[in-house]
mmCIF file of C-alpha atoms in Angstrom:
data_model
loop_
_atom_site.group_PDB
_atom_site.id
_atom_site.type_symbol
_atom_site.label_atom_id
_atom_site.label_comp_id
_atom_site.label_asym_id
_atom_site.label_seq_id
_atom_site.Cartn_x
_atom_site.Cartn_y
_atom_site.Cartn_z
ATOM 1 C CA MET A 1000 -9.036 17.823 3.371
ATOM 2 C CA PRO A 1001 -6.226 15.248 3.285
ATOM 3 C CA THR A 1002 -6.171 12.540 0.615
ATOM 4 C CA ILE A 1003 -6.092 8.760 1.416
ATOM 5 C CA GLU A 1004 -2.417 8.954 0.468
ATOM 6 C CA ASP A 1005 -1.820 11.744 3.044
ATOM 7 C CA ILE A 1006 -3.503 9.681 5.754
ATOM 8 C CA ILE A 1007 -1.585 6.466 4.868
ATOM 9 C CA LEU A 1008 1.798 8.289 4.987
ATOM 10 C CA ALA A 1009 1.089 10.424 7.951
ATOM 11 C CA ASN A 1010 2.781 8.044 10.408
ATOM 12 C CA ASP A 1011 5.621 6.814 8.080
ATOM 13 C CA GLY A 1012 8.322 5.348 10.347
ATOM 14 C CA ARG A 1013 10.091 3.517 7.591
ATOM 15 C CA GLY A 1014 10.685 6.326 5.059
ATOM 16 C CA ILE A 1015 8.315 4.939 2.535
ATOM 17 C CA SER A 1016 6.922 8.442 2.000
ATOM 18 C CA ALA A 1017 10.167 9.165 0.051
ATOM 19 C CA LEU A 1018 8.672 7.201 -2.850
ATOM 20 C CA ARG A 1019 5.610 9.484 -3.110
ATOM 21 C CA PRO A 1020 7.071 11.954 -5.642
ATOM 22 C CA HIS A 1021 7.533 9.032 -7.979
ATOM 23 C CA LEU A 1022 3.787 7.898 -7.743
ATOM 24 C CA GLU A 1023 0.993 9.230 -9.758
ATOM 25 C CA PRO A 1024 -1.322 11.600 -7.916
ATOM 26 C CA ASN A 1025 -4.378 9.734 -6.431
ATOM 27 C CA TYR A 1026 -2.750 6.399 -6.764
ATOM 28 C CA CYS A 1027 -5.017 4.707 -4.163
ATOM 29 C CA GLU A 1028 -8.110 5.908 -6.064
ATOM 30 C CA LYS A 1029 -6.615 4.677 -9.327
ATOM 31 C CA ALA A 1030 -5.907 1.284 -7.839
ATOM 32 C CA ALA A 1031 -9.456 1.088 -6.467
ATOM 33 C CA SER A 1032 -10.964 2.060 -9.844
ATOM 34 C CA CYS A 1033 -8.844 -0.762 -11.467
ATOM 35 C CA LEU A 1034 -10.391 -3.252 -8.973
ATOM 36 C CA LEU A 1035 -13.864 -2.144 -9.591
ATOM 37 C CA ASP A 1036 -13.557 -2.001 -13.408
ATOM 38 C CA ASN A 1037 -12.201 -5.560 -13.417
ATOM 39 C CA PRO A 1038 -14.646 -7.706 -11.384
ATOM 40 C CA GLY A 1039 -13.492 -11.120 -10.232
ATOM 41 C CA THR A 1040 -11.431 -12.762 -7.476
ATOM 42 C CA VAL A 1041 -8.940 -10.627 -5.798
ATOM 43 C CA LEU A 1042 -6.184 -11.615 -3.440
ATOM 44 C CA ILE A 1043 -4.573 -8.967 -1.238
ATOM 45 C CA ALA A 1044 -1.303 -10.122 0.454
ATOM 46 C CA THR A 1045 0.004 -7.820 3.017
ATOM 47 C CA GLY A 1046 2.708 -9.865 4.610
ATOM 48 C CA PHE A 1047 4.776 -12.930 4.445
ATOM 49 C CA TYR A 1048 6.784 -15.290 6.785
ATOM 50 C CA ILE A 1049 10.538 -15.130 6.873
ATOM 51 C CA MET A 1050 11.796 -18.673 7.688
ATOM 52 C CA ALA A 1051 15.460 -17.429 8.593
ATOM 53 C CA ALA A 1052 14.035 -14.853 11.019
ATOM 54 C CA GLY A 1053 11.284 -17.020 12.386
ATOM 55 C CA ALA A 1054 8.855 -14.147 12.133
ATOM 56 C CA PRO A 1055 6.423 -12.584 9.757
ATOM 57 C CA GLU A 1056 6.976 -9.346 7.909
ATOM 58 C CA THR A 1057 4.390 -6.866 6.484
ATOM 59 C CA ASP A 1058 5.219 -4.166 4.096
ATOM 60 C CA GLY A 1059 1.653 -2.635 4.227
ATOM 61 C CA PRO A 1060 0.775 0.547 6.007
#
């Protein structure tokens, strides 16, 4: 069964999967556990606007 990391990186068109060897195994599960263990307000930002380009950019999967 594939991990969530496998699924996220399955359609990697930008080469981001090259970073995977440098990340801990199950990094998505660890991030989720961190959020659950620290209740409160969470802000998830997945993109930003580039004024010079006149367009948004997202670095999320």
